[in-house]
Coordinates of C-alpha atoms and ligand atoms in Angstrom, one line a residue:
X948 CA 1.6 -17.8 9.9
X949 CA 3.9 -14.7 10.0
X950 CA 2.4 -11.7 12.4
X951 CA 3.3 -8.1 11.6
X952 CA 3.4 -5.1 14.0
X953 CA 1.2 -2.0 13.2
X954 CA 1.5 1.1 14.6
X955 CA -1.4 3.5 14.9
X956 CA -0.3 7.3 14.5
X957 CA -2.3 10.2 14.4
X958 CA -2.8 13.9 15.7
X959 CA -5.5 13.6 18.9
X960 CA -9.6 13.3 18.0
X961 CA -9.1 11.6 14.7
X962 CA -10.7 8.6 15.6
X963 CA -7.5 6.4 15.9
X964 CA -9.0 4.6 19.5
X965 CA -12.3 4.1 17.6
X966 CA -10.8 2.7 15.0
X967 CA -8.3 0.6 16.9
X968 CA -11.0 -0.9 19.3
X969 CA -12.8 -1.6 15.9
X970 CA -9.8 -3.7 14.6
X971 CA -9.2 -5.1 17.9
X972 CA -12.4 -6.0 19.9
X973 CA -11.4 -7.2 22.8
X974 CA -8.0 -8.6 21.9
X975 CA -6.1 -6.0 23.5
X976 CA -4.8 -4.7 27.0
X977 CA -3.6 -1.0 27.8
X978 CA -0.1 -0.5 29.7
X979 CA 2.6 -2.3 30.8
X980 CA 5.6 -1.5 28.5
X981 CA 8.6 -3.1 29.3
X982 CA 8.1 -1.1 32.2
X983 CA 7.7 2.3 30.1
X984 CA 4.5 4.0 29.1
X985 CA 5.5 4.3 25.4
X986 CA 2.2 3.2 24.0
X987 CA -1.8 3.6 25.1
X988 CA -2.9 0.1 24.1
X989 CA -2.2 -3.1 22.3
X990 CA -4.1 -5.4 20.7
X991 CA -4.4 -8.1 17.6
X992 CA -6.0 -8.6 14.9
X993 CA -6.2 -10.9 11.9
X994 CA -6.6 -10.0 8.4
X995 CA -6.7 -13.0 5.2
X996 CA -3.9 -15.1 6.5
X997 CA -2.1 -12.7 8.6
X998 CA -2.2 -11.8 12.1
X999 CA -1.3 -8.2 13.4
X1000 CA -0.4 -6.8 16.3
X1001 CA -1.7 -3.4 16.6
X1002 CA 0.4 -0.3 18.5
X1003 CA -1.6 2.7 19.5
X1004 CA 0.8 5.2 19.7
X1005 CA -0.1 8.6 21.6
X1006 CA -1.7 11.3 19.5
X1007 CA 0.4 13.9 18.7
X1008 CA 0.8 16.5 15.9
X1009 CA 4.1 16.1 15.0
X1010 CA 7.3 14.0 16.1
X1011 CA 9.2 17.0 16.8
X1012 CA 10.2 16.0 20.3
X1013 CA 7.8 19.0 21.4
X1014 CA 6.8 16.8 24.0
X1015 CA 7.0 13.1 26.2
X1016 CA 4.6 12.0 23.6
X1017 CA 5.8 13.1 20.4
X1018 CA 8.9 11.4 21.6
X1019 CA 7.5 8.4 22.3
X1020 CA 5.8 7.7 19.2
X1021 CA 9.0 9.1 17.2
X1022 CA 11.0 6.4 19.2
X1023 CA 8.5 3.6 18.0
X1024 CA 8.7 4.4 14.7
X1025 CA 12.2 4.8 14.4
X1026 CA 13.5 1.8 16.8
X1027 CA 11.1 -0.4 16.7
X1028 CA 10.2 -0.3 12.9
X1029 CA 6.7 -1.6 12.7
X1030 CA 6.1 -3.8 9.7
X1031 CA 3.5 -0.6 8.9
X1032 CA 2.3 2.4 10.1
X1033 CA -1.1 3.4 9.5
X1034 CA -1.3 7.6 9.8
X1035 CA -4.4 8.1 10.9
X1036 CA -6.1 11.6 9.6
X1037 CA -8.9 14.0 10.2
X1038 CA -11.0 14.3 6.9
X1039 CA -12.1 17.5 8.0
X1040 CA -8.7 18.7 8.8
X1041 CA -6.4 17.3 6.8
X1042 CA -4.2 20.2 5.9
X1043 CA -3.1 20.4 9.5
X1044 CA -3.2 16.7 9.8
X1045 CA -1.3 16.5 6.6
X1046 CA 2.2 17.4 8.9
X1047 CA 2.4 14.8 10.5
X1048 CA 2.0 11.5 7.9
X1049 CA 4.6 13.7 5.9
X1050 CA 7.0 13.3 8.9
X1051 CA 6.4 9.5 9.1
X1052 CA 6.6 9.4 5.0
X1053 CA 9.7 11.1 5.5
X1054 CA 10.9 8.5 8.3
X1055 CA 9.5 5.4 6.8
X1056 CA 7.6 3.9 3.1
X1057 CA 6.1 1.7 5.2
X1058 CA 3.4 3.8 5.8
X1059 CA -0.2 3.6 5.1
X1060 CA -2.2 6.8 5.2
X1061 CA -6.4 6.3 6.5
X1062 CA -8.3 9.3 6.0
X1063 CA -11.1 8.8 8.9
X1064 CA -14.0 10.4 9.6
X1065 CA -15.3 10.9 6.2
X1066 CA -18.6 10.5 7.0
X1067 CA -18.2 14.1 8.4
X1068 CA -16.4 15.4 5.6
X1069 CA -18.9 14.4 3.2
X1070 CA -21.9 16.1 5.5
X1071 CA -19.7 19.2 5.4
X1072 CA -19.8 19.1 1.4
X1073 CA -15.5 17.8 1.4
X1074 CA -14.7 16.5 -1.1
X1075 CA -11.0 14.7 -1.1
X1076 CA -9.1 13.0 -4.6
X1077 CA -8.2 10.4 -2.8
X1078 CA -5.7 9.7 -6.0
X1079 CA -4.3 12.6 -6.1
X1080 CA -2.9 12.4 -2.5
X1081 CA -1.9 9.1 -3.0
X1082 CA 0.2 10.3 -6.1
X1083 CA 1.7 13.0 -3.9
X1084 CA 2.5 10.5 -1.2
X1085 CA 3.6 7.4 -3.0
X1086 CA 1.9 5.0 -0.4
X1087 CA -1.7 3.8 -0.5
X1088 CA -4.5 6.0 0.5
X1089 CA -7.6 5.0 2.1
X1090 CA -10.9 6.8 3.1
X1091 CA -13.0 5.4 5.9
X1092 CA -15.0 5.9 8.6
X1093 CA -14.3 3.9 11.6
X1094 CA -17.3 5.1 13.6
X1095 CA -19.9 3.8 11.0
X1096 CA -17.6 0.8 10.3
X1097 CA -17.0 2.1 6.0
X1098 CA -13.8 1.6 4.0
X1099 CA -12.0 -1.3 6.7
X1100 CA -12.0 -3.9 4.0
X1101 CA -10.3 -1.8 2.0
X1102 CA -8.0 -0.3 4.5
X1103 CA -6.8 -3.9 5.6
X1104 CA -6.3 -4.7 2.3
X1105 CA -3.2 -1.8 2.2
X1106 CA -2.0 -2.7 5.0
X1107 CA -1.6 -6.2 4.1
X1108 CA -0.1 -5.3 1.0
X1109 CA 2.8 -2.7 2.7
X1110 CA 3.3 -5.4 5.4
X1111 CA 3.8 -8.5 3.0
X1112 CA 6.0 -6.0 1.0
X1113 CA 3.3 -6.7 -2.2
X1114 CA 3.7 -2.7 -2.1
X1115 CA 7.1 -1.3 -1.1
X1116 CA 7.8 2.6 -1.8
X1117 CA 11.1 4.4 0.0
X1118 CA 10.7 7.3 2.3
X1119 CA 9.0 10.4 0.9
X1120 CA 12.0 12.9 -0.2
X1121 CA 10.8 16.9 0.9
X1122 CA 13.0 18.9 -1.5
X1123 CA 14.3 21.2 1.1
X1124 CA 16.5 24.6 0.7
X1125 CA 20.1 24.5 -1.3
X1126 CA 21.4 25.3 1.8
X1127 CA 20.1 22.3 3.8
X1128 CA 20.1 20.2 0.9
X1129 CA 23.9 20.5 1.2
X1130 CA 24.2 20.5 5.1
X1131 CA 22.2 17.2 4.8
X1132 CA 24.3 15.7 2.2
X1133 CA 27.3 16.3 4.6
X1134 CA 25.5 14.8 7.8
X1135 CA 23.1 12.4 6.5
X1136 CA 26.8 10.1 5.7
X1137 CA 28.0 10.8 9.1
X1138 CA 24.9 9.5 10.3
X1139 CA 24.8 6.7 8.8
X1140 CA 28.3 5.8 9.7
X1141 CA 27.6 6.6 13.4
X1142 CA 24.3 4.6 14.2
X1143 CA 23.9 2.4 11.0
X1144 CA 22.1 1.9 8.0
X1145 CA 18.9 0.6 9.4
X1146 CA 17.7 4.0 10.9
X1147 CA 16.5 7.0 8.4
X1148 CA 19.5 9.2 7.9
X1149 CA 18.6 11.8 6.3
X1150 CA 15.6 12.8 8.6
X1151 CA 17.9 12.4 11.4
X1152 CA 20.2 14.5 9.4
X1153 CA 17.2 16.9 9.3
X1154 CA 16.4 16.7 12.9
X1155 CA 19.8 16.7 14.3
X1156 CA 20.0 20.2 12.2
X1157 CA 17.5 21.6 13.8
X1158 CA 18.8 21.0 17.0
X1159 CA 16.8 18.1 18.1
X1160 CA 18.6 16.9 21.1
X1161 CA 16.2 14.9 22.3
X1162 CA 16.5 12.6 19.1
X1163 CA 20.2 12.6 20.0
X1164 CA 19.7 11.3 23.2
X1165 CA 17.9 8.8 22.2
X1166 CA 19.7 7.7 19.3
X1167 CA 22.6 7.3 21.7
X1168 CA 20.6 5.1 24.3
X1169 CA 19.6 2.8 21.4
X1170 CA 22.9 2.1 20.2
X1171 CA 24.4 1.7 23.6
X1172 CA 21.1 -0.9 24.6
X1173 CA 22.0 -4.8 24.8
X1174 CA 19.6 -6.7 23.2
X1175 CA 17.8 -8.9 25.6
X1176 CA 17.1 -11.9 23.7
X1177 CA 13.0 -12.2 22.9
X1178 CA 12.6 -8.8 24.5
X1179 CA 11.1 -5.6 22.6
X1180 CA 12.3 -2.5 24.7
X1181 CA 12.0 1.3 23.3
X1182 CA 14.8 3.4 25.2
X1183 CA 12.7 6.5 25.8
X1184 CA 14.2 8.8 28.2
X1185 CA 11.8 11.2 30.3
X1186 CA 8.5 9.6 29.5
X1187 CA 7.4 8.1 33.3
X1188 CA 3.9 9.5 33.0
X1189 CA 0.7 6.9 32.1
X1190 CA -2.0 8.3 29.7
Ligands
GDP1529 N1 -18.4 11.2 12.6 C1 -17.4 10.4 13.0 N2 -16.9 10.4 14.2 C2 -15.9 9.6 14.5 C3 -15.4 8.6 13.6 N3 -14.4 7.9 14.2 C4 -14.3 8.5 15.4 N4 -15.2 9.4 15.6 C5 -15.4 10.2 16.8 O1 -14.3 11.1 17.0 C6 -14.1 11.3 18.4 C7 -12.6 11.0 18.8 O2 -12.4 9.6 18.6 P1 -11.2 8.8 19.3 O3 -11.2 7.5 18.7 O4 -11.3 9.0 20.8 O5 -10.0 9.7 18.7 P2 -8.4 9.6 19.1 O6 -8.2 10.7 20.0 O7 -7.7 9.8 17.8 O8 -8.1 8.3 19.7 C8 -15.1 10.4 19.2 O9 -16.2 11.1 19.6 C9 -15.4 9.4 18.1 O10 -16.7 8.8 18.3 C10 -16.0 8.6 12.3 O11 -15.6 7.8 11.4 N5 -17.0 9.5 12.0
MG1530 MG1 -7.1 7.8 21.5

């Protein structure tokens, strides 16, 4: 029976520990990290025939190195390359929380987006095409409310389906600018020649031409890293503090 990692993303209050502790029960512990506070809990779950282990990253709003967190769960995503990660969104929000699942859609297609809370969305008259933004996305879209326990079925269902690779969709392409269009057809090669094919180049090419330093850093630290045989590490340099 294979198991599959799942990381849980999502901007802060948007029900991602409800839902976590939900999917979990009381198969998880918080902490210890390889000695680094990368994520706030971990925990399992089974699905059909699959077993997951589930990642709950820190909440954050972007992955925009803005801050120890947003570097943290940029890090996970990007070395550790969970089988999926499930964006999880405010229904009531979700312009703002919008910014973020585009970051991970433009890091990684194996992505599945969970619009939570819509219990409250519905109350406040919301209405959300669940379709349409699925369109727009290219990756499965599921509404639920983790508080009231509505839509998990469904939402394990998607996940099983990006992790088996039943669904597979490449990173969401942003058309940007002509004149970081070409910049990123210069870099994004270089990139991939520098630190390899398996990480995302062109949003590193993005990030790098913004002057994300941070990402540098740690792009650098993972390609210098021995592989410890049976050890998972994330190199993640200034995060010391515990949430
Ligand atoms: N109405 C409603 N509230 C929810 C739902 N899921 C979570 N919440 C509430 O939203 C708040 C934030 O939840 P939490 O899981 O701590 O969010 P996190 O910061 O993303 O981990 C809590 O008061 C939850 O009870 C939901 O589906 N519907
Ligand atoms: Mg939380």
């Amino acid at each position: 029976m294979s198991q599959f990692t799942v990381a849980f993303a999502g901007n802060p209050n948007t029900g991602k520990s409800t839902l976590f502790n939900l999917l979990t029960g009381l198969r998880q512990h918080t902490g210890n990290w390889a000695g680094k506070t990368v994520i706030t809990a971990e925990g399992g779950f089974t699905h059909k025939d699959h077993t997951y282990r589930a990642v709950d990253l820190p909440g954050t709003y972007s992955l925009y190195s803005n801050s120890a967190d947003e570097e943290a769960a940029r890090d996970y995503i990007i070395f550790e390359q969970p089988d999926v990660t499930l964006v999880v969104l405010d229904a009531t929000s979700l312009e703002r929380n919008l910014n973020l699942a585009l970051q991970v859609l433009e890091i990684t297609g194996r992505t599945v987006i969970c619009i939570n809370l819509i219990d409250e969305a519905r109350r406040l008259g919301i209405t959300i095409n669940l379709k349409a933004i699925a369109k727009r996305l290219g990756v499965p879209v599921v509404a639920i409310s983790a508080r009231n326990k509505i839509g998990i079925e469904a939402l394990l269902d998607q996940i099983e389906r990006v992790a088996t690779g039943a669904f597979t969709a490449p990173p969401l392409r942003i058309a940007y600018s002509d004149e970081i269009e070409q910049s990123i057809t210069e870099l994004a090669p270089v990139v991939e020649q520098t630190f390899g094919s398996k990480y995302p180049a062109r949003w590193i090419a993005l990030r790098l031409l913004d002057g994300d330093d941070s990402l540098l850093a740690s792009l650098k630290a993972n390609m210098n890293r021995k592989p410890i045989p049976g050890a998972k590490e994330v190199v993640n340099h200034g995060v010391t503090a515990c949430h």
